[in-house]
Coordinates of C-alpha atoms and ligand atoms in Angstrom, one line a residue:
M6 CA -67.7 142.9 49.8
S7 CA -65.4 142.5 52.8
R8 CA -66.5 139.8 55.2
K9 CA -67.2 140.9 58.8
K10 CA -64.4 140.2 61.2
I11 CA -65.2 137.4 63.6
I12 CA -65.0 138.4 67.2
G13 CA -65.3 135.5 69.7
R14 CA -65.1 135.9 73.4
F15 CA -64.4 134.1 76.7
A16 CA -66.5 135.5 79.5
P17 CA -65.5 133.8 82.8
S18 CA -66.9 134.7 86.2
P19 CA -64.0 135.1 88.6
T20 CA -65.6 133.3 91.5
G21 CA -62.7 130.8 92.1
R22 CA -59.8 129.2 90.3
M23 CA -60.7 128.0 86.7
H24 CA -61.4 124.3 86.4
L25 CA -60.9 122.0 83.5
G26 CA -64.5 122.9 82.2
N27 CA -63.7 126.6 82.2
V28 CA -60.4 125.9 80.3
F29 CA -62.4 123.9 77.8
S30 CA -64.7 126.9 77.2
A31 CA -61.7 129.1 76.8
L32 CA -60.0 126.7 74.3
I33 CA -63.1 126.0 72.2
S34 CA -64.0 129.7 71.9
Y35 CA -60.4 130.6 71.1
L36 CA -60.1 127.9 68.4
S37 CA -63.5 128.8 66.9
A38 CA -62.5 132.5 66.5
K39 CA -58.9 131.9 65.5
S40 CA -59.7 129.2 62.9
Q41 CA -61.7 131.8 61.1
G42 CA -59.0 134.4 61.4
G43 CA -60.9 136.2 64.1
E44 CA -60.1 138.0 67.4
W45 CA -60.7 136.5 70.8
V46 CA -61.5 138.9 73.6
L47 CA -61.6 138.4 77.3
R48 CA -64.6 139.8 79.3
I49 CA -64.6 139.5 83.0
E50 CA -68.1 138.8 84.4
D51 CA -67.6 140.1 87.9
L52 CA -71.2 141.3 88.7
D53 CA -71.5 139.1 91.8
R54 CA -69.7 141.4 94.2
G55 CA -69.9 138.8 97.0
R56 CA -68.3 135.9 95.1
C57 CA -66.0 137.6 92.6
K58 CA -62.5 138.5 93.8
P59 CA -59.7 140.5 92.2
E60 CA -57.3 137.8 93.1
Y61 CA -59.3 135.3 91.0
I62 CA -59.1 137.7 88.0
D63 CA -55.3 137.7 88.4
L64 CA -55.1 133.9 88.7
L65 CA -57.4 133.5 85.7
K66 CA -55.2 135.7 83.5
R67 CA -52.0 133.9 84.7
D68 CA -53.6 130.5 84.0
L69 CA -54.6 131.6 80.5
E70 CA -51.1 132.9 79.8
F71 CA -49.6 129.7 81.1
L72 CA -51.8 127.7 78.8
G73 CA -50.8 129.9 75.8
L74 CA -54.4 131.2 75.4
E75 CA -53.6 134.8 74.7
W76 CA -56.5 137.2 74.3
D77 CA -56.4 140.0 71.7
R78 CA -58.2 142.6 73.9
G79 CA -59.9 142.8 77.2
G80 CA -59.2 141.4 80.7
E81 CA -59.3 144.7 82.5
G82 CA -60.9 148.1 82.9
E83 CA -64.0 148.5 80.7
W84 CA -63.9 144.8 79.9
C85 CA -65.0 144.0 83.4
Q86 CA -68.7 144.0 84.0
S87 CA -68.3 145.8 87.3
A88 CA -67.1 148.9 85.4
R89 CA -70.0 148.9 82.9
S90 CA -73.1 150.0 84.9
E91 CA -73.8 153.0 82.8
H92 CA -74.3 150.8 79.7
Y93 CA -76.7 148.5 81.5
E94 CA -78.5 151.5 82.9
R95 CA -79.0 152.9 79.4
A96 CA -80.3 149.6 78.1
L97 CA -82.7 149.2 81.0
S98 CA -84.1 152.7 80.4
M99 CA -84.8 151.8 76.8
L100 CA -86.7 148.7 77.9
E101 CA -88.6 150.7 80.5
E102 CA -89.5 153.4 78.0
K103 CA -90.9 150.7 75.7
G104 CA -93.1 149.6 78.6
L105 CA -91.6 146.1 78.7
T106 CA -90.6 146.0 82.3
Y107 CA -92.2 146.0 85.7
P108 CA -91.1 146.0 89.4
C109 CA -91.2 142.7 91.3
W110 CA -91.1 142.1 95.0
C111 CA -91.3 138.4 95.1
T112 CA -88.8 136.7 97.3
R113 CA -87.0 133.5 96.4
A114 CA -88.8 131.7 99.2
E115 CA -92.2 132.8 97.9
L116 CA -91.2 131.7 94.4
M117 CA -90.0 128.3 95.6
A118 CA -93.2 127.8 97.5
A119 CA -95.4 128.8 94.5
S120 CA -93.5 126.8 91.8
A121 CA -95.0 123.5 90.7
P122 CA -92.6 120.6 91.1
H123 CA -91.0 119.7 87.8
E124 CA -88.0 117.7 86.9
S125 CA -85.7 120.6 86.4
D126 CA -82.3 122.0 87.1
G127 CA -83.6 124.0 90.0
R128 CA -84.7 126.8 87.7
I129 CA -87.8 128.7 88.8
I130 CA -90.3 129.6 86.1
Y131 CA -91.6 133.0 87.2
P132 CA -95.4 132.7 87.5
G133 CA -96.0 136.4 86.8
T134 CA -97.2 137.4 90.3
C135 CA -96.2 141.0 90.1
R136 CA -97.1 141.6 86.4
D137 CA -100.0 144.1 86.0
N138 CA -100.6 143.8 89.7
A139 CA -101.7 147.2 91.1
E140 CA -102.3 145.7 94.5
R141 CA -98.7 144.6 94.9
V142 CA -97.5 148.0 93.7
A143 CA -99.6 149.7 96.3
L144 CA -98.6 147.2 99.0
N145 CA -94.9 147.5 98.4
A146 CA -94.6 151.2 97.6
G147 CA -91.2 152.5 98.6
R148 CA -89.6 149.0 99.0
P149 CA -86.7 148.2 96.7
A150 CA -87.9 146.1 93.8
A151 CA -86.3 143.8 91.2
T152 CA -87.0 144.7 87.6
R153 CA -88.4 142.0 85.3
I154 CA -89.0 142.0 81.6
M155 CA -92.2 140.7 80.1
V156 CA -91.6 137.8 77.8
P157 CA -93.9 137.4 74.8
D158 CA -96.2 134.4 74.5
E159 CA -94.3 133.2 71.4
V160 CA -91.6 130.7 70.5
I161 CA -88.1 132.0 70.0
K162 CA -86.4 130.2 67.2
L163 CA -82.6 130.1 66.8
T164 CA -80.2 127.9 65.0
D165 CA -77.3 126.9 67.1
I166 CA -74.2 126.2 64.9
H167 CA -73.5 123.0 66.8
Y168 CA -76.8 121.8 68.1
G169 CA -79.0 122.9 65.2
P170 CA -82.5 124.5 65.3
Q171 CA -83.9 125.3 68.7
E172 CA -87.4 126.5 69.6
V173 CA -87.9 127.9 73.0
A174 CA -91.2 129.2 74.5
L175 CA -89.9 131.7 77.0
A176 CA -93.2 132.0 78.8
S177 CA -93.1 128.3 79.8
S178 CA -89.3 127.9 80.0
C179 CA -88.4 130.7 82.3
G180 CA -91.2 133.3 82.4
D181 CA -90.6 137.0 82.8
F182 CA -87.0 137.2 83.8
I183 CA -84.9 139.5 86.0
L184 CA -82.9 142.4 84.5
R185 CA -81.9 144.0 87.8
R186 CA -82.1 142.6 91.3
S187 CA -83.7 144.4 94.2
D188 CA -80.3 145.1 95.7
G189 CA -79.4 147.0 92.5
A190 CA -77.1 144.2 91.0
W191 CA -77.4 143.7 87.3
A192 CA -78.6 140.4 86.1
Y193 CA -76.4 138.2 83.9
Q194 CA -78.9 138.2 80.9
L195 CA -79.0 141.9 80.5
A196 CA -75.3 142.5 81.1
V197 CA -74.2 139.7 78.7
V198 CA -76.4 141.1 75.9
V199 CA -75.4 144.7 76.3
D200 CA -71.7 143.6 76.4
D201 CA -71.8 141.2 73.5
A202 CA -73.5 144.0 71.5
L203 CA -71.2 146.9 72.5
M204 CA -68.1 144.8 72.3
G205 CA -68.9 143.8 68.7
V206 CA -69.0 140.0 69.5
T207 CA -70.1 138.1 66.4
E208 CA -70.1 134.6 67.9
V209 CA -70.9 133.3 71.3
V210 CA -69.3 130.0 72.0
R211 CA -69.9 128.3 75.4
G212 CA -71.2 125.2 77.2
R213 CA -74.6 123.9 76.3
D214 CA -76.0 124.6 79.7
L215 CA -76.5 128.1 78.4
L216 CA -78.7 127.1 75.4
L217 CA -81.9 128.3 77.1
S218 CA -80.1 131.5 77.9
A219 CA -79.4 132.0 74.2
A220 CA -83.1 132.3 73.6
Q221 CA -83.5 134.8 76.4
Q222 CA -80.6 136.8 75.1
L223 CA -81.8 136.7 71.5
F224 CA -85.1 138.1 72.6
L225 CA -83.2 140.9 74.4
F226 CA -81.0 141.6 71.4
N227 CA -84.2 142.0 69.3
V228 CA -86.1 144.3 71.7
L229 CA -82.9 146.4 72.2
G230 CA -82.4 146.7 68.4
Y231 CA -78.9 145.2 68.5
T232 CA -77.6 142.8 65.9
A233 CA -77.4 139.4 67.5
P234 CA -74.3 137.2 67.3
S235 CA -74.3 133.6 66.2
Y236 CA -74.6 131.0 68.9
C237 CA -72.5 127.9 69.1
H238 CA -72.8 125.7 72.2
F239 CA -70.6 122.7 73.0
P240 CA -71.0 119.6 75.3
L241 CA -70.2 119.9 79.0
L242 CA -67.3 118.2 80.8
C243 CA -68.8 116.1 83.6
N244 CA -67.4 114.2 86.6
S245 CA -67.9 110.5 87.0
L246 CA -71.4 111.2 88.4
G247 CA -72.4 112.9 85.2
Q248 CA -72.5 116.3 86.9
R249 CA -71.1 119.3 85.1
L250 CA -67.6 120.1 86.4
S251 CA -67.7 122.9 89.0
K252 CA -65.7 124.4 91.7
R253 CA -66.5 121.4 93.9
D254 CA -64.3 119.2 91.6
A255 CA -61.2 120.6 93.2
A256 CA -58.9 117.9 91.7
L257 CA -59.6 119.5 88.3
D258 CA -59.0 123.1 89.1
M259 CA -56.0 124.8 87.6
G260 CA -54.1 124.9 90.8
A261 CA -54.3 121.0 91.1
L262 CA -53.8 120.5 87.4
R263 CA -50.7 122.6 87.2
E264 CA -49.1 120.4 89.8
R265 CA -49.8 117.3 87.6
Y266 CA -49.6 118.4 84.0
S267 CA -47.7 120.8 81.8
A268 CA -49.6 123.4 79.8
G269 CA -49.2 121.4 76.7
E270 CA -50.6 118.3 78.3
I271 CA -53.7 120.1 79.6
I272 CA -54.3 121.5 76.1
S273 CA -53.8 118.1 74.6
I274 CA -56.2 116.4 77.0
L275 CA -58.9 119.0 76.1
A276 CA -58.1 118.6 72.4
H277 CA -58.9 114.9 72.7
Y278 CA -62.2 115.7 74.4
A279 CA -63.0 118.1 71.6
G280 CA -62.4 115.4 69.0
L281 CA -59.5 117.3 67.5
L282 CA -56.9 114.6 68.3
P283 CA -57.4 110.9 68.1
S284 CA -58.4 109.4 71.4
G285 CA -55.3 107.3 72.2
G286 CA -56.6 103.9 71.6
T287 CA -59.5 104.0 74.1
D288 CA -62.7 102.2 73.3
H289 CA -64.8 105.2 74.3
S290 CA -64.7 108.0 71.9
D291 CA -65.7 110.4 74.7
T292 CA -62.8 109.5 77.0
V293 CA -59.1 109.8 76.8
Q294 CA -56.3 107.9 78.5
H295 CA -54.3 110.5 80.2
N296 CA -51.1 108.5 80.2
K297 CA -50.8 108.9 76.4
I298 CA -50.6 112.6 76.2
E299 CA -48.6 114.3 73.5
P300 CA -48.3 117.9 74.5
C301 CA -49.5 120.6 72.1
T302 CA -50.3 124.3 72.1
P303 CA -53.6 126.0 71.3
Q304 CA -51.9 127.4 68.1
D305 CA -51.1 123.8 66.9
L306 CA -54.8 123.1 67.1
I307 CA -56.0 126.1 65.1
P308 CA -55.7 124.3 61.7
L309 CA -57.3 121.2 63.1
F310 CA -60.4 122.9 64.5
D311 CA -63.7 122.0 62.9
W312 CA -67.1 122.0 64.6
S313 CA -67.9 118.8 62.8
K314 CA -65.3 117.0 64.9
V315 CA -66.6 118.3 68.3
P316 CA -69.0 115.8 70.0
T317 CA -72.5 116.8 71.0
K318 CA -72.7 114.4 73.8
D319 CA -71.4 115.4 77.2
I320 CA -67.9 114.2 78.1
I321 CA -67.1 112.3 81.2
V322 CA -63.7 113.3 82.5
Q323 CA -61.7 110.3 83.7
V324 CA -59.7 111.1 86.8
N325 CA -57.3 108.3 86.1
D326 CA -54.4 106.7 88.0
R327 CA -52.0 109.4 87.0
M328 CA -54.2 112.0 88.5
K329 CA -54.6 110.1 91.7
R330 CA -51.0 109.1 92.0
L331 CA -49.5 112.6 91.7
Ligands
LIG576 N1 -69.9 134.1 82.9 C1 -70.5 132.8 82.5 C2 -69.8 131.7 83.1 O1 -68.7 131.8 83.5 C3 -70.4 132.6 81.0 C4 -71.5 133.4 80.3 C5 -71.4 133.3 78.8 O2 -70.5 132.7 78.2 O3 -72.4 133.8 78.2 O4 -70.4 130.6 83.2

């Protein structure tokens, strides 16, 4: 029996220049796929028309090429979510026909006001205001509505390859979630599932901040009748305040990094973070001294890659003297 070909993907949102955390995602997903003899595809998640810009797509591709992270397919045309509406349309119709969706007119402000305070990441758990609510339907007739999917009152179980078994009760973790916004924009959860399915993705490798999303996505895979990929999340790169790296950490975006480091040095730093290279004599296994960098290529790392080496704890990026000096 022939084994199914592994297809991994990198699915960046071109809302700015890639930062070190994005490059870490690219590298880990690349190495996971390539170490199994698989393909690595590039999907551009440019659904947010306001924030995504064509120039960021160009920069992203140039930065990946500079780093030696060459994708096998994708990066343009049908691999851009902005060109894939018809596929999302079809999936949404299927869910509508199954009676799993309903229109929602709640505004963000209403939801914020209604949500109970909880120590969270700012996520709103939808309280179900518009579900089975004929009054709201009558009241809002003719007004553009968002579309939500009804989540079942059951626990979704999945086994993440790196973080192990997960049990997520969607009803209490996120509630009925959005598939399409009232302005017509497709929601990430629907688009990502349709794309991973139609692009034949067999493994989803990304930061652990998307573990909850994996449960939402697995639920959608099942109701749409698609074969789900395996999920493999990895720890986040954080700044010294313990916050996930983001566009605000400008010192770590590719523009700034390329002024300070060669491609081989950037890959080498990330390989240390990923546990693939020894950490240069530092006492902390989750940090690396950037002044002891032996450049390497992504291809050098393929034979070294093993999930058992990758830490599960988030990684604090040390912006060290060399970074400040240059
Ligand atoms: N586009 C998402 C991001 O850049 C990644 C989504 C995914 O990997 O599923 O954060």
